[in-house]
PDB file of C-alpha atoms and ligand atoms in Angstrom:
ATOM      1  CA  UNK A   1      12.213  66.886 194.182  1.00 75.00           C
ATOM      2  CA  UNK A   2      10.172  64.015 194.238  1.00 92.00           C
ATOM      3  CA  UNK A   3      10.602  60.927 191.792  1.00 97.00           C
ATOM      4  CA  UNK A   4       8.741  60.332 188.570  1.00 97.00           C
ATOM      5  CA  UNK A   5       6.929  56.667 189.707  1.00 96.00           C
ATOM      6  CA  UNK A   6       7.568  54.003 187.321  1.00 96.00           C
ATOM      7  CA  UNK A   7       3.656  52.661 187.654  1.00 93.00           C
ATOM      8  CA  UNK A   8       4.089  49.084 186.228  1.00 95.00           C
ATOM      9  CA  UNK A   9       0.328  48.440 187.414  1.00 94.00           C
ATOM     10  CA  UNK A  10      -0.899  51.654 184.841  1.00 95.00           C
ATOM     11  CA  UNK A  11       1.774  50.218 182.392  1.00 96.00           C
ATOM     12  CA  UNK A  12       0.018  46.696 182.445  1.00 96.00           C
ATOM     13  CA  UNK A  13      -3.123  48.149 181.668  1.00 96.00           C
ATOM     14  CA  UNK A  14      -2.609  50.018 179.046  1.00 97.00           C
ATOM     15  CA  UNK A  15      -0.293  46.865 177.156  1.00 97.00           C
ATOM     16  CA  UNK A  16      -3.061  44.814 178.263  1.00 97.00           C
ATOM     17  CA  UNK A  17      -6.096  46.944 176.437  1.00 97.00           C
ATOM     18  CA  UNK A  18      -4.059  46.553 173.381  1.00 97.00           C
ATOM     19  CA  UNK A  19      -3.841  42.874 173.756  1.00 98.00           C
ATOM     20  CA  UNK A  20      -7.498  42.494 174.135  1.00 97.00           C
ATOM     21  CA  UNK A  21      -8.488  44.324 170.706  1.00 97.00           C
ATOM     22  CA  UNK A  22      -5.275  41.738 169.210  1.00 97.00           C
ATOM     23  CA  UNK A  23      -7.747  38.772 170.738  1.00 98.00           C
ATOM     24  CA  UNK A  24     -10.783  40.520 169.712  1.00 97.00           C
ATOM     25  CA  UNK A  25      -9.023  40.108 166.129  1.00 97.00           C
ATOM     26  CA  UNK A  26      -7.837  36.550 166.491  1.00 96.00           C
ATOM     27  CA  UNK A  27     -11.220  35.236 167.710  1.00 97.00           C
ATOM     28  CA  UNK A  28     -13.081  36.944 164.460  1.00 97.00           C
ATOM     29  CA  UNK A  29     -10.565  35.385 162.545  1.00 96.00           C
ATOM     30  CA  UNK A  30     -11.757  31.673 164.586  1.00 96.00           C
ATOM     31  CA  UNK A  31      -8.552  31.374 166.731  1.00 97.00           C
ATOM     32  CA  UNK A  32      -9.239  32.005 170.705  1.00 97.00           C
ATOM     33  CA  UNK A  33      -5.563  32.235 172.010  1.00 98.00           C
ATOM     34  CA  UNK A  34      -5.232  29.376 174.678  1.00 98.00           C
ATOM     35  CA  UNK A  35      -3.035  29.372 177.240  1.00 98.00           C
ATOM     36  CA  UNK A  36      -2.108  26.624 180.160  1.00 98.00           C
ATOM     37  CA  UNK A  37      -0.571  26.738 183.210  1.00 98.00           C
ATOM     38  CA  UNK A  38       0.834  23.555 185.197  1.00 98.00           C
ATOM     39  CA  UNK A  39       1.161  23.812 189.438  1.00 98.00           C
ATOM     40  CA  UNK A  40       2.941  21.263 191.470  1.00 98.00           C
ATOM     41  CA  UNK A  41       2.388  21.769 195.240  1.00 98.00           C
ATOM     42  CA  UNK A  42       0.202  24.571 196.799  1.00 95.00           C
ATOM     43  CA  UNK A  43       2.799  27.353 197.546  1.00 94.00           C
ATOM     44  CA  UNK A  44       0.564  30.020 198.591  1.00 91.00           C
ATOM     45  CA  UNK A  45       2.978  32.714 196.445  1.00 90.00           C
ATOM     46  CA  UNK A  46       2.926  30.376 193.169  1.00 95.00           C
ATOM     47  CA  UNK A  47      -1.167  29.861 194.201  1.00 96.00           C
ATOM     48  CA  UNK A  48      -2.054  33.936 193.659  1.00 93.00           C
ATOM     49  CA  UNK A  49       0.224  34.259 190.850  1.00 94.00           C
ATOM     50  CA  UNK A  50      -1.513  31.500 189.107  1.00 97.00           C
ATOM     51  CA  UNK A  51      -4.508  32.786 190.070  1.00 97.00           C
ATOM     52  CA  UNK A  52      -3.623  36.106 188.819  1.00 96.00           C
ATOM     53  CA  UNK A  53      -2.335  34.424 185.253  1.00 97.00           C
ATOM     54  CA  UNK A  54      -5.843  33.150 184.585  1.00 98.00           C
ATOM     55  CA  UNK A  55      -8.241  35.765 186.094  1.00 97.00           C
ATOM     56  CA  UNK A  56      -6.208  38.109 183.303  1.00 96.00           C
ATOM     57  CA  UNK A  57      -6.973  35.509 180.716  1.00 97.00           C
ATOM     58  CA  UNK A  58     -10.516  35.287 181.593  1.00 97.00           C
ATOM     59  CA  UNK A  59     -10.748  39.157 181.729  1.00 96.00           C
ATOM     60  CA  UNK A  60      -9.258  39.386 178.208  1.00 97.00           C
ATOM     61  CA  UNK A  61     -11.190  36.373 176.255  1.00 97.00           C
ATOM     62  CA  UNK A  62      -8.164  33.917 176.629  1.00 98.00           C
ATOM     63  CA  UNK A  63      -8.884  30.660 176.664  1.00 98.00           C
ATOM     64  CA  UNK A  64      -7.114  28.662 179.446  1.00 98.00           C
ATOM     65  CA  UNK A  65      -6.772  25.439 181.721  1.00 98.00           C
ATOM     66  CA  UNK A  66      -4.470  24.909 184.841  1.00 98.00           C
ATOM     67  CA  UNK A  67      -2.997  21.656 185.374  1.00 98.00           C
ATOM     68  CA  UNK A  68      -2.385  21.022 189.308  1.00 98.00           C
ATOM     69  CA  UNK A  69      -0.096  18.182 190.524  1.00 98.00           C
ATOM     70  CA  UNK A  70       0.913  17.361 193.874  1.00 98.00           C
ATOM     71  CA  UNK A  71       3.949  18.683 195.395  1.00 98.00           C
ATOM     72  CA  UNK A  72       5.105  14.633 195.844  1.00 98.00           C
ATOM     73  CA  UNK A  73       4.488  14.541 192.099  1.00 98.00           C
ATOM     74  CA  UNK A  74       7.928  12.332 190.218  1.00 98.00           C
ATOM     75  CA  UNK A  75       9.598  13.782 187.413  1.00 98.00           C
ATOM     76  CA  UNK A  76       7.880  11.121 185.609  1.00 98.00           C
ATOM     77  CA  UNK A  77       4.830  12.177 185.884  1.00 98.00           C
ATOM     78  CA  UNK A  78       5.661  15.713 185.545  1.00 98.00           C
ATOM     79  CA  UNK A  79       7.566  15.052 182.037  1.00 98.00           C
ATOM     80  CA  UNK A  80       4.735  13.769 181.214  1.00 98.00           C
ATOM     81  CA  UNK A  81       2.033  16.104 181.435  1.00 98.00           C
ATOM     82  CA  UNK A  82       4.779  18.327 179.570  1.00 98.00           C
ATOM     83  CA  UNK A  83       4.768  16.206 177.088  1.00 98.00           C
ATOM     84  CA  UNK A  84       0.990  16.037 176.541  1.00 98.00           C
ATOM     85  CA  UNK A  85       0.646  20.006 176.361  1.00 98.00           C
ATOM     86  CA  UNK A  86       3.685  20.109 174.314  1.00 98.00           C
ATOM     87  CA  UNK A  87       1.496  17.772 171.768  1.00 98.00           C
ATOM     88  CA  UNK A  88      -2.369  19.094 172.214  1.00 98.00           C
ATOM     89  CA  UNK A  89      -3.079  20.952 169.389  1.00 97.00           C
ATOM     90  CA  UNK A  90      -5.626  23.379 171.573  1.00 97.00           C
ATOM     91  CA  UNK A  91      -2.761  24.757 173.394  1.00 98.00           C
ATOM     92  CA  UNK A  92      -0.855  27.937 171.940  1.00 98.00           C
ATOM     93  CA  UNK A  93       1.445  28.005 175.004  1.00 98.00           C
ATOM     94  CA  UNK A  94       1.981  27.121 178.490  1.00 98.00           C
ATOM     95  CA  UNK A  95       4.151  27.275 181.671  1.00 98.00           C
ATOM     96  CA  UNK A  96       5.495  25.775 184.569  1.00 98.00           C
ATOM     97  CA  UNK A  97       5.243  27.599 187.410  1.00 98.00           C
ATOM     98  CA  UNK A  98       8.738  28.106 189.416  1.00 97.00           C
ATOM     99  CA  UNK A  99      10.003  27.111 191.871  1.00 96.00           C
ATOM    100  CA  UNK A 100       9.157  23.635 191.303  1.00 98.00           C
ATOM    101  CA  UNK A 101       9.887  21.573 194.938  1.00 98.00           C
ATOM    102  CA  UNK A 102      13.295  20.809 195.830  1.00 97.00           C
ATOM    103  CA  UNK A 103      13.002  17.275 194.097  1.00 98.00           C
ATOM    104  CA  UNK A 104      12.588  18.690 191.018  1.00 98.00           C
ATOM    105  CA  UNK A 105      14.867  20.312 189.225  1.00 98.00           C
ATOM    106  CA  UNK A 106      13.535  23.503 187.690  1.00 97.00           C
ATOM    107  CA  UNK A 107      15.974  23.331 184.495  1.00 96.00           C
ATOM    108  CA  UNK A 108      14.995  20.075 183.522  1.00 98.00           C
ATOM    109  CA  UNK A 109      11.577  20.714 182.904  1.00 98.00           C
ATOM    110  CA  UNK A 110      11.671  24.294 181.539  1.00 98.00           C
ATOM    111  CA  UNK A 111      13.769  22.567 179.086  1.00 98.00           C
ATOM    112  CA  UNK A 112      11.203  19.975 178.034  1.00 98.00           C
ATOM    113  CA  UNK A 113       8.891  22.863 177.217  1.00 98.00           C
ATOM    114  CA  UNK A 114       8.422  23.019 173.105  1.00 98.00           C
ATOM    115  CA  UNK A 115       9.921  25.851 172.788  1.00 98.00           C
ATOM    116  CA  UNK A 116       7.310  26.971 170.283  1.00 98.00           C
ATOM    117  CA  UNK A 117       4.801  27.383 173.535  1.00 98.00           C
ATOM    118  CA  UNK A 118       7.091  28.753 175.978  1.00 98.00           C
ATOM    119  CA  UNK A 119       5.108  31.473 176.838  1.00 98.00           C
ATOM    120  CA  UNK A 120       8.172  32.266 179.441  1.00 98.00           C
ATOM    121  CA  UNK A 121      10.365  32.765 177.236  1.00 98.00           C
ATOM    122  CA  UNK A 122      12.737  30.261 179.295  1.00 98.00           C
ATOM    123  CA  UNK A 123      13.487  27.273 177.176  1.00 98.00           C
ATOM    124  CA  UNK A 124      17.549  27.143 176.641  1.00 98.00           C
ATOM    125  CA  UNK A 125      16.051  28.084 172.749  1.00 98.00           C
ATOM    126  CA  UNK A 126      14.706  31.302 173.567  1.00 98.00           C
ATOM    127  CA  UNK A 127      17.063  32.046 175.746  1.00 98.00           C
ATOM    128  CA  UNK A 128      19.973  31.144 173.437  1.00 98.00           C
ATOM    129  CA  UNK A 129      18.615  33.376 170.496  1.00 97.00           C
ATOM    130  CA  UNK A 130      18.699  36.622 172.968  1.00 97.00           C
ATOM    131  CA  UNK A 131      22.588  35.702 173.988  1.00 96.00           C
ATOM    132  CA  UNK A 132      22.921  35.656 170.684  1.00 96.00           C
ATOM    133  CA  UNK A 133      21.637  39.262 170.219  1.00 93.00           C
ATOM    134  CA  UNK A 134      18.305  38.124 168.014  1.00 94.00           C
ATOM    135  CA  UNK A 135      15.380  37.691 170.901  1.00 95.00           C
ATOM    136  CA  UNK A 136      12.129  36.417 169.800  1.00 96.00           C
ATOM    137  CA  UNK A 137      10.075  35.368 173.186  1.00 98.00           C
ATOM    138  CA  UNK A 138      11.400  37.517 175.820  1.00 98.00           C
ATOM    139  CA  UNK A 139      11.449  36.395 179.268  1.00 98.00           C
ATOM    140  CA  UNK A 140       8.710  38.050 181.145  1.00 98.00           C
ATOM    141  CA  UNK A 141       9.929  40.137 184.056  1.00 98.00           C
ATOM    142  CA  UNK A 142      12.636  41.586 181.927  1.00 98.00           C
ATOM    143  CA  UNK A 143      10.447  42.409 179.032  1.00 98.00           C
ATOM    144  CA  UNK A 144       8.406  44.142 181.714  1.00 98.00           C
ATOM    145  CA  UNK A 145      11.597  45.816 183.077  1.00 98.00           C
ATOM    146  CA  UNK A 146      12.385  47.352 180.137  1.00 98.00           C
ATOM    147  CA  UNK A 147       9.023  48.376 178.646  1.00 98.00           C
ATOM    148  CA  UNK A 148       8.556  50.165 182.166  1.00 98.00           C
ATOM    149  CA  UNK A 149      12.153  52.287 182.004  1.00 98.00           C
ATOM    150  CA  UNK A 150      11.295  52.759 178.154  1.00 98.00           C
ATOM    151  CA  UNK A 151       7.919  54.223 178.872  1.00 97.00           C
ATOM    152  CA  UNK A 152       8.993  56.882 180.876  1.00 97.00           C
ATOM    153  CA  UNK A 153      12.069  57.614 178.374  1.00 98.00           C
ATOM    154  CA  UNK A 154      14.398  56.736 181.035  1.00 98.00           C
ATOM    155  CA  UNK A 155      17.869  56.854 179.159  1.00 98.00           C
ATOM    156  CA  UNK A 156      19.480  53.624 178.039  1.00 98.00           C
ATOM    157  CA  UNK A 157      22.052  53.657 175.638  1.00 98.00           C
ATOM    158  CA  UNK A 158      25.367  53.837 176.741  1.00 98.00           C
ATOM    159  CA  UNK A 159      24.656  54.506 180.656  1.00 98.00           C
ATOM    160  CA  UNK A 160      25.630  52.096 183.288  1.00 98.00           C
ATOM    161  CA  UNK A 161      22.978  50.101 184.048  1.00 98.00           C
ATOM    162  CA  UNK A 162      23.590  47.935 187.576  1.00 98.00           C
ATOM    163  CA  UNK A 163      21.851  44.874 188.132  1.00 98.00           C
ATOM    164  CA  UNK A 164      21.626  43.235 191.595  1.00 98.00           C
ATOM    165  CA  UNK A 165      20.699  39.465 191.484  1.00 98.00           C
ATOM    166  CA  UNK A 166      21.913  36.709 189.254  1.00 97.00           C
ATOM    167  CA  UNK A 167      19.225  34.878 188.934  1.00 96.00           C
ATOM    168  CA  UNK A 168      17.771  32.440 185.827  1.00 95.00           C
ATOM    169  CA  UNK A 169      14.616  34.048 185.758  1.00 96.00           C
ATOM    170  CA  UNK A 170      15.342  38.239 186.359  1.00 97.00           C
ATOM    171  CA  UNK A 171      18.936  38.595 186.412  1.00 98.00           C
ATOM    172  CA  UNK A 172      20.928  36.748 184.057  1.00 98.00           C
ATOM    173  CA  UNK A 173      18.382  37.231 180.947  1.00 98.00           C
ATOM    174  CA  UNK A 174      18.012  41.081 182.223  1.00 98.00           C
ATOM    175  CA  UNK A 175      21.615  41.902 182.121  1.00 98.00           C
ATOM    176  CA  UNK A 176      21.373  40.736 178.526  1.00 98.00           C
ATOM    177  CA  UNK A 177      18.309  42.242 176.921  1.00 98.00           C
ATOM    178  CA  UNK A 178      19.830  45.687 178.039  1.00 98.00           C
ATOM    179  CA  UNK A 179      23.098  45.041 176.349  1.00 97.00           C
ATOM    180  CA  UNK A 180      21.504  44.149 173.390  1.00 96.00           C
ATOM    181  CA  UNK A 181      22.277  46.480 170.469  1.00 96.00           C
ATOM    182  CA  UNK A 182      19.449  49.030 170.061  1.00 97.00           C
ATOM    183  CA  UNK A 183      19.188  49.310 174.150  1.00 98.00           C
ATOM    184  CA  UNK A 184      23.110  49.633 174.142  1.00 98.00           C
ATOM    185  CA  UNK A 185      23.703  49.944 177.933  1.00 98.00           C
ATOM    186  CA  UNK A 186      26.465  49.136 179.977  1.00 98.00           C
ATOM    187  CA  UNK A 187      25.698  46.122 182.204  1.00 98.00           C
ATOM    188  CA  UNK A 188      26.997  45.364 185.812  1.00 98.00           C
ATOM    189  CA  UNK A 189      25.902  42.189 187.057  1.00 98.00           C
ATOM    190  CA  UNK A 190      26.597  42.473 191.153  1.00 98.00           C
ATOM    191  CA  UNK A 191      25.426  39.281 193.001  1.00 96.00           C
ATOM    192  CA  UNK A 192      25.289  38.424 196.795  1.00 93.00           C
ATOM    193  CA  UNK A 193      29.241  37.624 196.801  1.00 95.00           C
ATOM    194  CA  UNK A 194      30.066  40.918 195.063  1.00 97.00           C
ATOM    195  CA  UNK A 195      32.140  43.251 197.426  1.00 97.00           C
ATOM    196  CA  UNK A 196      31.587  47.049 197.932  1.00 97.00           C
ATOM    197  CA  UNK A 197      28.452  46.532 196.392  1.00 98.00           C
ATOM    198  CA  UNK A 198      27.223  50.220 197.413  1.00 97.00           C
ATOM    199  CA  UNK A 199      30.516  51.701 195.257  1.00 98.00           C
ATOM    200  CA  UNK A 200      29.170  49.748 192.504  1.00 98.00           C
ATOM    201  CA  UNK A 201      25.482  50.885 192.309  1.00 98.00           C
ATOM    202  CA  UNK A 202      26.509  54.892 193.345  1.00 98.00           C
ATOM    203  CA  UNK A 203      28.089  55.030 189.643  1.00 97.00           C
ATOM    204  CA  UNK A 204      25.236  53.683 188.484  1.00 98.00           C
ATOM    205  CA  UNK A 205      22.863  55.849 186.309  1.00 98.00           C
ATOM    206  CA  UNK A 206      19.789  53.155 186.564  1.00 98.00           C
ATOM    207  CA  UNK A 207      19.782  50.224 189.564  1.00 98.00           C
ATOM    208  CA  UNK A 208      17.640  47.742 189.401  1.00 98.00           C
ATOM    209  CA  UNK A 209      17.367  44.915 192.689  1.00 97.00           C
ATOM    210  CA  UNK A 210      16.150  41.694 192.006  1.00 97.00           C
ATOM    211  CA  UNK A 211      16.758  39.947 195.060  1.00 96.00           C
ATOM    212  CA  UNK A 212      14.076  39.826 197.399  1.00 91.00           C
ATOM    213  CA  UNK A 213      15.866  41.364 200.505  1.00 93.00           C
ATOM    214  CA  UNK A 214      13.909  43.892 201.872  1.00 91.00           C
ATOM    215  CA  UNK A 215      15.609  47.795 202.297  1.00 93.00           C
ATOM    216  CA  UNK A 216      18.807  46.461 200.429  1.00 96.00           C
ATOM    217  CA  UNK A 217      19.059  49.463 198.213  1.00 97.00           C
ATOM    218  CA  UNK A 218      19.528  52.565 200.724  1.00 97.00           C
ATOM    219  CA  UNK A 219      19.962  56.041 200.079  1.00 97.00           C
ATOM    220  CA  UNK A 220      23.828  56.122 200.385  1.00 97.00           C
ATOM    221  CA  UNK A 221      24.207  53.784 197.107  1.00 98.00           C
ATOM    222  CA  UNK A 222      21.916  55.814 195.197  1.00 98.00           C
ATOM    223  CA  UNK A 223      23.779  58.615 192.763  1.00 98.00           C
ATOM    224  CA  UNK A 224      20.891  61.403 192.904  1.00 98.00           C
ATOM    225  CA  UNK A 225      19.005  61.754 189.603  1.00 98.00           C
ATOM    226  CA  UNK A 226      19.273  57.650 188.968  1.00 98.00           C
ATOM    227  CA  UNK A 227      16.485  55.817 187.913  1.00 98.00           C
ATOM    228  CA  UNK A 228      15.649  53.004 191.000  1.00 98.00           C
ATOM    229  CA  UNK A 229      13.565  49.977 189.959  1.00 97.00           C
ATOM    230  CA  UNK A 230      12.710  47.224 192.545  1.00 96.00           C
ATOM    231  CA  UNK A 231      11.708  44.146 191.340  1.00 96.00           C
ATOM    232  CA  UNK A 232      12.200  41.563 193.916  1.00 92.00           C
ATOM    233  CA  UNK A 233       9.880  41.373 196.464  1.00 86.00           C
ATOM    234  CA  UNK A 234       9.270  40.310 200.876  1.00 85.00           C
ATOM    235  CA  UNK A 235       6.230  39.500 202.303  1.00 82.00           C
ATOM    236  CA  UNK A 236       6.660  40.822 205.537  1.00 82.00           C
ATOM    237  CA  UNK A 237       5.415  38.698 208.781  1.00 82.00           C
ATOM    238  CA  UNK A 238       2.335  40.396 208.822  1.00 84.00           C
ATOM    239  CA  UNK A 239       1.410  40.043 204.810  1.00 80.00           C
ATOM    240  CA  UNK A 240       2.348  43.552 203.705  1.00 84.00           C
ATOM    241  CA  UNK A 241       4.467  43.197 200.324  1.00 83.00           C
ATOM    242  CA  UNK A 242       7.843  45.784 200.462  1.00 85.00           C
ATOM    243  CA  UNK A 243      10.503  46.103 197.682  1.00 90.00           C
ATOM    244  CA  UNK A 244      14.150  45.838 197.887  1.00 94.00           C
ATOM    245  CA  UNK A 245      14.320  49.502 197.657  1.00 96.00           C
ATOM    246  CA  UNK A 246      14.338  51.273 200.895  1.00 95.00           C
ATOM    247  CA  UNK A 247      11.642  53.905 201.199  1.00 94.00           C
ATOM    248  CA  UNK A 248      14.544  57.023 202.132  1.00 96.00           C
ATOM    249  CA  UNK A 249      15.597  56.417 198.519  1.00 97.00           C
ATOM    250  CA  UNK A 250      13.255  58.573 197.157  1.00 96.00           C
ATOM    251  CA  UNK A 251      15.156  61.242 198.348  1.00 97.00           C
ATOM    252  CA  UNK A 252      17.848  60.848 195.606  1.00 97.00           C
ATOM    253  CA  UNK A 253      15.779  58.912 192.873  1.00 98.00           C
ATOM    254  CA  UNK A 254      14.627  60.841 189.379  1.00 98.00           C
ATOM    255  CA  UNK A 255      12.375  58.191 189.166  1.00 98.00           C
ATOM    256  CA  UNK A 256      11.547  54.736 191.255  1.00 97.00           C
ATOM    257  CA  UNK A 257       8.969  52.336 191.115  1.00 96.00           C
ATOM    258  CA  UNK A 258       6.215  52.600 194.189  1.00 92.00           C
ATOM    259  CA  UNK A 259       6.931  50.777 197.770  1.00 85.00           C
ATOM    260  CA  UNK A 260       4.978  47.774 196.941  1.00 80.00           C
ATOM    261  CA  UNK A 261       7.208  46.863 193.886  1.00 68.00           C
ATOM    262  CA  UNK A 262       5.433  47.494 190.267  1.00 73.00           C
ATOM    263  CA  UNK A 263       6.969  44.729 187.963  1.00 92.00           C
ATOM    264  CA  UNK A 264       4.500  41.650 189.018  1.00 92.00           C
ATOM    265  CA  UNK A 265       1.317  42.811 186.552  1.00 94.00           C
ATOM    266  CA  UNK A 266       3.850  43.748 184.106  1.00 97.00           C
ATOM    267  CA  UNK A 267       5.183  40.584 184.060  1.00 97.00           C
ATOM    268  CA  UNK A 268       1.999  39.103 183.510  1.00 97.00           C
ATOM    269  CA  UNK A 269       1.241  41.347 180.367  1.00 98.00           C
ATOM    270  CA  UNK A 270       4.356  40.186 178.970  1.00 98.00           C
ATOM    271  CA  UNK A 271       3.526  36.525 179.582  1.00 98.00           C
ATOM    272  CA  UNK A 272       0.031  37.061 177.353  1.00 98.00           C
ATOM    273  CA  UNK A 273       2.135  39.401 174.684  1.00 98.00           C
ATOM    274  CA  UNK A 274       4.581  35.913 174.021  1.00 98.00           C
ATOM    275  CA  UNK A 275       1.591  33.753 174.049  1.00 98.00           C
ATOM    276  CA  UNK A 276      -0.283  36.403 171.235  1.00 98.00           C
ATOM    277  CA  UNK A 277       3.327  36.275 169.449  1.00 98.00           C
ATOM    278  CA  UNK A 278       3.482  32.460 169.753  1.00 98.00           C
ATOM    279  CA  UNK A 279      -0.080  32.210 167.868  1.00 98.00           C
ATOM    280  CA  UNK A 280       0.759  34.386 165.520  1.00 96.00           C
ATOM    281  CA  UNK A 281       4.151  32.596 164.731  1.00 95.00           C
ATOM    282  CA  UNK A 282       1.932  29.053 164.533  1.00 92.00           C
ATOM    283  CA  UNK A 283      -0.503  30.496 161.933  1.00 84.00           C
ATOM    284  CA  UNK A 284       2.270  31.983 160.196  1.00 78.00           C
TER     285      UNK A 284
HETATM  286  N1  GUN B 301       7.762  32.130 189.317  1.00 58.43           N
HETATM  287  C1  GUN B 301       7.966  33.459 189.560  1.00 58.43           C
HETATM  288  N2  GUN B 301       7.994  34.161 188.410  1.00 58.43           N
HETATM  289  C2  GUN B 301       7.813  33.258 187.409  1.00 58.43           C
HETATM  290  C3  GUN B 301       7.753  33.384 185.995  1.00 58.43           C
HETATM  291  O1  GUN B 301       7.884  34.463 185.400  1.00 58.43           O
HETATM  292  N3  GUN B 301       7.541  32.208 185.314  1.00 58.43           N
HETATM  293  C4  GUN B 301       7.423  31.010 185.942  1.00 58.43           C
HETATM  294  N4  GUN B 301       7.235  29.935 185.186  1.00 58.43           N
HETATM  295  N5  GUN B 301       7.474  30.871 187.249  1.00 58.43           N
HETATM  296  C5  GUN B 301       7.669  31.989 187.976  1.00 58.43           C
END
């Protein structure tokens, strides 16, 4: 049988047409939601997301402005345009695109955010009130992670739920918001120094990869009727974008997002949601 498709991209647009009529709300009230974006360097990856981020804004009547620094930029100067956009009044919420260069230390400055604009839902704040089982700006990706298995009723509560990658940004904050109460599922975190990784994920009743290596989920670690989602993503040598799912899963998945991942415009829709919540909480 072939796999229901978790479509993140068809997901997107449909949470993004119910943003717009949101804005189209706000701006008849007099507030255009404003958003900001700040660059160091010119990684081509962290170029077209950016890129992305405001082309969505434009498309939906969002005001916004992209600060670009150097990738020899100091901390100094970086804490410092921070600290301008944390005080400009025109500014609902912004971001700091990751990963900042190697002489930067990506913690740091997520942590200078205000945590009233951190439309990442990254700042130690944010992420402190979902550990402590009361979210209120959701980190992006796994916002988008969840409203994608949630949309196509994939079952939650009390299954066991593997996650593969530990990271700040996916991971970590993922394995929480699905052990929240109200989601109720039973979280494995595996990492890259977890052993027998495949026994893990074959009891697993939903696997979701966030690592970035390419095929690392094959068909022997899938149990068949699992939900597969792939959110890390390779660029292969010649530019074509594969999932850390391998393809021959498909033969055991009840549903799996597409070849080319799915979680990226998802991500982004989450990303305007916080800022619309953030605007909302200001004018409260
Ligand atoms: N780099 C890759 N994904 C993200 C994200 O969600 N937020 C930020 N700030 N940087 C990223």
């Amino acid at each position: 049988m072939q796999p229901i498709i978790l479509d993140g991209d068809g997901l997107a647009r449909n949470i993004r047409a119910r943003l717009a009529a949101e804005i189209l709300r706000m701006r008849r009230s007099g507030i255009t939601p404003s958003l900001a974006t700040v660059l160091v360097g010119n990684d081509p990856a962290s170029e077209a997301y950016i890129a992305r981020k405001h082309a969505d804004c434009h498309e939906l009547g969002i005001a916004s402005r992209e600060v670009r620094l150097p990738g020899a930029v100091s901390g100094k100067e970086l804490a410092h345009h921070i600290d301008r956009l944390n005080a400009d009044p025109s500014v609902h919420g912004f971001l700091v695109q990751l990963p900042l260069p190697p002489h930067l230390d990506d913690s740091r400055f997520i942590a200078r955010v205000d945590p009233s604009k951190d439309i990442d839902g990254l700042h130690p704040e944010n992420l402190g009130k979902l550990l402590g089982g009361e979210p209120s700006i959701l980190p992006c990706t796994p916002a988008g992670v969840l409203a994608l298995l949630q949309h196509h009723d994939v079952p939650l509560a009390g299954r066991n739920v593997v996650i593969i990658g530990r990271g700040a940004l996916v991971g970590r904050p993922l394995a929480m918001l699905l052990s929240i109460k109200g989601v109720d599922a039973t979280v494995t975190l595996a990492h890259s120094r977890s052993t027998d990784l495949d026994q893990i994920t074959v009891r697993a009743d939903v696997v979701i990869s966030a690592t970035g290596v390419k095929d690392l989920v094959r068909e022997h670690m899938v149990r068949p009727g699992a939900a597969v989602v792939g959110v890390g993503i390779h660029r292969s040598e010649s530019g074509e974008i594969l999932s850390d799912i391998a393809p021959c899963v498909q033969r055991r998945a009840a549903w799996l997002t597409p070849p080319h991942g799915s979680v990226g415009a998802l991500t982004r829709a989450m990303l305007l949601k916080n800022l619309l919540k953030l605007v909302a909480m200001r004018s409260a």
